[in-house]
Coordinates of N, CA and C in Angstrom, one line a residue:
A273 N -16.2 125.1 70.7 CA -16.8 123.9 70.0 C -18.3 123.8 70.1
V274 N -18.8 124.1 71.3 CA -20.2 124.0 71.5 C -20.9 125.1 70.7
A275 N -20.4 126.3 70.7 CA -21.0 127.4 69.9 C -21.0 127.0 68.4
A276 N -19.9 126.5 67.9 CA -19.8 126.1 66.5 C -20.8 125.0 66.2
A277 N -21.0 124.0 67.1 CA -21.9 122.9 66.9 C -23.3 123.4 66.9
K278 N -23.7 124.4 67.8 CA -25.0 125.0 67.8 C -25.3 125.7 66.5
K279 N -24.2 126.4 66.0 CA -24.4 127.2 64.7 C -24.6 126.2 63.5
A280 N -23.9 125.1 63.6 CA -24.0 124.1 62.5 C -25.3 123.3 62.5
F281 N -25.9 123.2 63.7 CA -27.0 122.3 63.9 C -28.2 122.4 62.9
P282 N -28.6 123.6 62.6 CA -29.8 123.7 61.6 C -29.4 123.1 60.2
D283 N -28.2 123.4 59.7 CA -27.8 122.8 58.5 C -27.7 121.3 58.5
W284 N -27.0 120.8 59.6 CA -26.8 119.3 59.7 C -28.1 118.6 59.9
S285 N -29.0 119.2 60.7 CA -30.3 118.5 61.0 C -31.2 118.4 59.8
A286 N -30.9 119.3 58.8 CA -31.7 119.2 57.6 C -31.2 118.3 56.5
R287 N -30.0 117.7 56.8 CA -29.4 116.9 55.8 C -30.1 115.5 55.7
S288 N -30.2 115.0 54.5 CA -30.8 113.7 54.2 C -30.0 112.6 54.7
P289 N -30.6 111.4 54.9 CA -29.8 110.2 55.3 C -28.7 110.0 54.3
Q290 N -28.9 110.1 53.0 CA -27.9 109.9 52.0 C -26.7 110.9 52.2
Q291 N -27.0 112.1 52.4 CA -25.9 113.1 52.7 C -25.1 112.8 53.9
R292 N -25.8 112.3 54.9 CA -25.1 111.9 56.2 C -24.2 110.7 55.9
A293 N -24.7 109.7 55.1 CA -23.9 108.5 54.8 C -22.7 108.9 54.0
D294 N -22.9 109.9 53.1 CA -21.8 110.3 52.2 C -20.7 111.0 53.1
V295 N -21.1 111.7 54.1 CA -20.1 112.3 55.0 C -19.3 111.3 55.8
L296 N -20.1 110.3 56.3 CA -19.5 109.3 57.1 C -18.5 108.4 56.2
N297 N -18.9 108.1 55.0 CA -18.0 107.3 54.1 C -16.8 108.1 53.8
K298 N -17.0 109.4 53.6 CA -15.8 110.3 53.3 C -14.8 110.3 54.4
L299 N -15.3 110.4 55.6 CA -14.4 110.3 56.8 C -13.7 109.0 56.8
A300 N -14.4 107.9 56.6 CA -13.7 106.6 56.5 C -12.7 106.6 55.4
D301 N -13.0 107.1 54.3 CA -12.0 107.2 53.2 C -10.8 108.0 53.5
L302 N -11.0 109.1 54.2 CA -9.9 109.9 54.6 C -9.0 109.2 55.6
I303 N -9.6 108.5 56.6 CA -8.7 107.8 57.5 C -8.0 106.7 56.8
E304 N -8.6 106.0 55.9 CA -7.9 104.9 55.2 C -6.8 105.5 54.4
A305 N -7.0 106.6 53.7 CA -6.0 107.2 52.9 C -4.8 107.7 53.7
N306 N -5.0 108.0 54.9 CA -4.0 108.5 55.8 C -3.7 107.5 57.0
M307 N -3.9 106.3 56.7 CA -3.8 105.2 57.7 C -2.5 105.3 58.5
E308 N -1.4 105.4 57.9 CA -0.1 105.4 58.6 C 0.1 106.6 59.5
D309 N -0.4 107.8 59.1 CA -0.4 108.9 59.9 C -1.2 108.7 61.2
F310 N -2.4 108.1 61.0 CA -3.2 107.8 62.2 C -2.6 106.7 63.1
V311 N -2.0 105.7 62.5 CA -1.3 104.7 63.3 C -0.2 105.3 64.1
Q312 N 0.6 106.2 63.5 CA 1.7 106.8 64.2 C 1.2 107.7 65.4
A313 N 0.2 108.5 65.1 CA -0.4 109.4 66.1 C -1.0 108.6 67.2
E314 N -1.7 107.5 66.9 CA -2.4 106.7 68.0 C -1.3 106.0 68.8
S315 N -0.2 105.6 68.2 CA 0.9 104.9 68.9 C 1.6 105.9 69.9
R316 N 1.8 107.1 69.3 CA 2.5 108.1 70.2 C 1.6 108.6 71.3
D317 N 0.3 108.8 71.0 CA -0.6 109.3 72.0 C -0.9 108.2 73.1
Q318 N -1.0 107.0 72.7 CA -1.4 105.9 73.7 C -0.2 105.0 74.1
G319 N 0.9 105.1 73.5 CA 2.0 104.2 73.8 C 1.8 102.8 73.4
K320 N 0.8 102.5 72.6 CA 0.5 101.2 72.2 C 1.4 100.9 70.9
T321 N 1.5 99.6 70.6 CA 2.3 99.2 69.5 C 1.7 99.7 68.2
L322 N 2.6 99.9 67.2 CA 2.2 100.3 65.9 C 1.3 99.2 65.3
M323 N 1.6 97.9 65.5 CA 0.8 96.8 65.0 C -0.6 96.8 65.6
F324 N -0.7 97.1 66.9 CA -2.1 97.1 67.4 C -2.9 98.3 66.9
A325 N -2.3 99.4 66.7 CA -3.0 100.6 66.1 C -3.3 100.3 64.7
R326 N -2.4 99.6 64.0 CA -2.6 99.3 62.6 C -3.7 98.2 62.3
T327 N -3.8 97.3 63.3 CA -4.7 96.2 63.1 C -6.0 96.2 63.8
V328 N -6.1 97.1 64.9 CA -7.3 97.2 65.7 C -7.8 98.6 65.7
D329 N -7.2 99.5 66.3 CA -7.7 100.8 66.5 C -8.2 101.6 65.2
I330 N -7.3 101.7 64.3 CA -7.6 102.5 63.1 C -8.6 101.7 62.2
P331 N -8.4 100.4 61.9 CA -9.4 99.7 61.1 C -10.8 99.8 61.7
R332 N -10.9 99.6 63.1 CA -12.2 99.6 63.7 C -12.8 101.0 63.6
S333 N -12.0 102.0 63.7 CA -12.6 103.4 63.5 C -13.2 103.6 62.1
V334 N -12.5 103.1 61.1 CA -13.0 103.1 59.7 C -14.3 102.3 59.7
Y335 N -14.3 101.1 60.2 CA -15.5 100.3 60.2 C -16.7 101.0 60.9
N336 N -16.5 101.7 62.0 CA -17.5 102.4 62.6 C -18.2 103.4 61.7
F337 N -17.4 104.2 61.0 CA -18.0 105.2 60.1 C -18.7 104.5 59.0
R338 N -18.2 103.4 58.5 CA -18.9 102.7 57.4 C -20.2 102.0 57.9
F339 N -20.1 101.4 59.1 CA -21.3 100.8 59.7 C -22.4 101.8 59.8
F340 N -22.2 103.0 60.4 CA -23.2 103.9 60.6 C -23.6 104.6 59.3
A341 N -22.7 104.7 58.3 CA -23.1 105.2 57.0 C -24.2 104.3 56.4
S342 N -24.1 103.0 56.6 CA -25.1 102.1 56.1 C -26.3 102.1 57.0
S343 N -26.1 102.2 58.3 CA -27.2 102.2 59.2 C -28.2 103.4 59.0
V344 N -27.6 104.5 58.7 CA -28.5 105.7 58.5 C -29.4 105.6 57.3
L345 N -29.0 104.8 56.4 CA -29.8 104.5 55.2 C -30.9 103.5 55.4
H346 N -30.7 102.6 56.3 CA -31.6 101.4 56.4 C -32.4 101.4 57.7
H347 N -32.1 102.2 58.7 CA -32.8 102.2 60.0 C -33.3 103.6 60.3
T348 N -34.5 103.9 60.0 CA -35.0 105.2 60.3 C -35.9 105.2 61.6
T349 N -36.9 104.3 61.6 CA -37.8 104.2 62.7 C -38.0 102.7 63.0
D350 N -38.0 102.3 64.2 CA -38.2 100.9 64.6 C -39.4 100.9 65.5
C351 N -40.1 99.8 65.4 CA -41.2 99.6 66.4 C -41.2 98.1 66.7
S352 N -41.3 97.8 68.0 CA -41.4 96.4 68.4 C -42.5 96.3 69.5
Q353 N -43.2 95.2 69.5 CA -44.3 95.0 70.4 C -43.9 94.0 71.5
I354 N -44.3 94.4 72.7 CA -44.1 93.5 73.9 C -45.5 92.9 74.1
G355 N -45.7 91.7 73.5 CA -47.0 91.1 73.3 C -47.7 90.9 74.7
H356 N -47.1 90.3 75.6 CA -47.8 90.0 76.9 C -48.1 91.2 77.7
M357 N -47.5 92.4 77.4 CA -47.8 93.6 78.1 C -48.7 94.5 77.3
G358 N -48.9 94.2 76.0 CA -49.7 95.1 75.2 C -49.1 96.4 74.9
C359 N -47.7 96.5 74.9 CA -47.0 97.7 74.7 C -46.3 97.8 73.4
L360 N -46.1 98.9 72.9 CA -45.3 99.1 71.7 C -44.1 100.0 72.1
N361 N -42.9 99.6 71.6 CA -41.7 100.4 71.8 C -41.3 101.0 70.5
Y362 N -41.1 102.3 70.5 CA -40.7 103.0 69.3 C -39.3 103.6 69.4
T363 N -38.5 103.5 68.4 CA -37.3 104.2 68.3 C -37.4 105.1 67.1
V364 N -37.3 106.4 67.3 CA -37.4 107.4 66.3 C -36.0 108.1 66.2
R365 N -35.5 108.1 65.0 CA -34.2 108.8 64.9 C -34.4 110.2 64.3
C366 N -34.1 111.2 65.0 CA -34.2 112.5 64.6 C -33.2 113.4 65.3
P367 N -32.7 114.4 64.7 CA -31.7 115.3 65.3 C -32.2 115.9 66.6
V368 N -31.4 115.9 67.7 CA -31.9 116.5 68.9 C -31.0 117.7 69.4
G369 N -29.9 117.9 68.8 CA -29.0 119.0 69.1 C -27.6 118.6 69.5
V370 N -26.9 119.5 70.1 CA -25.5 119.3 70.4 C -25.4 118.3 71.6
A371 N -24.4 117.4 71.4 CA -24.2 116.4 72.5 C -22.8 116.4 72.9
G372 N -22.6 116.2 74.2 CA -21.2 116.0 74.7 C -20.8 114.6 74.7
L373 N -19.7 114.2 74.1 CA -19.3 112.8 74.0 C -18.0 112.6 74.7
I374 N -17.9 111.7 75.6 CA -16.7 111.4 76.3 C -16.0 110.1 75.8
S375 N -14.8 110.2 75.4 CA -14.0 109.1 74.8 C -13.1 108.6 75.9
P376 N -13.1 107.3 76.2 CA -12.2 106.7 77.1 C -10.7 106.8 76.7
W377 N -9.9 106.6 77.6 CA -8.4 106.8 77.3 C -7.8 105.7 76.5
N378 N -8.4 104.4 76.7 CA -7.7 103.3 76.2 C -7.8 103.1 74.7
L379 N -8.9 103.5 74.1 CA -9.1 103.4 72.6 C -9.8 104.7 72.1
P380 N -9.1 105.8 72.3 CA -9.7 107.1 72.1 C -10.3 107.3 70.7
L381 N -9.6 107.0 69.6 CA -10.1 107.2 68.3 C -11.3 106.2 68.0
Y382 N -11.0 105.0 68.2 CA -12.0 103.9 68.0 C -13.3 104.2 68.7
L383 N -13.2 104.5 70.0 CA -14.4 104.7 70.8 C -15.1 106.0 70.5
L384 N -14.3 107.0 70.1 CA -14.9 108.3 69.7 C -15.7 108.1 68.4
T385 N -15.2 107.4 67.5 CA -15.9 107.1 66.2 C -17.2 106.4 66.5
W386 N -17.2 105.5 67.5 CA -18.4 104.8 67.9 C -19.5 105.7 68.4
K387 N -19.1 106.8 69.0 CA -20.1 107.8 69.5 C -20.4 108.9 68.5
I388 N -19.4 109.4 67.8 CA -19.6 110.5 66.9 C -20.3 110.1 65.6
A389 N -20.1 108.9 65.1 CA -20.7 108.5 63.8 C -22.2 108.5 63.9
P390 N -22.8 107.9 64.9 CA -24.3 107.9 64.9 C -24.8 109.3 65.2
A391 N -24.0 110.1 65.9 CA -24.5 111.5 66.2 C -24.5 112.4 64.9
I392 N -23.7 112.0 63.9 CA -23.7 112.7 62.6 C -24.9 112.3 61.8

């Protein structure tokens, strides 16, 4: 997986914000189109109720992809000033390379999407 990610990095890092948003929205669309399959898999994997997976885990996963699809188009660089200290804080969003992401056991898909979507 790491080797594949390294190989894909040059192409992914050159993608525009719109291309990244399109990928994230497509992932959300695919999850929604296969909602019941994801619900069943999450229930089997976690032992949680179908209702919980259907109303919490999977919809929140879709929301994460859609949120970050919008975010990538509207937030590129932020700057804020700490007036009394005379400092500026910058947030610059640019590709940095392969990242290892750990997903907790209790909400694996939902929390994985919270980490992987902004990385895309």
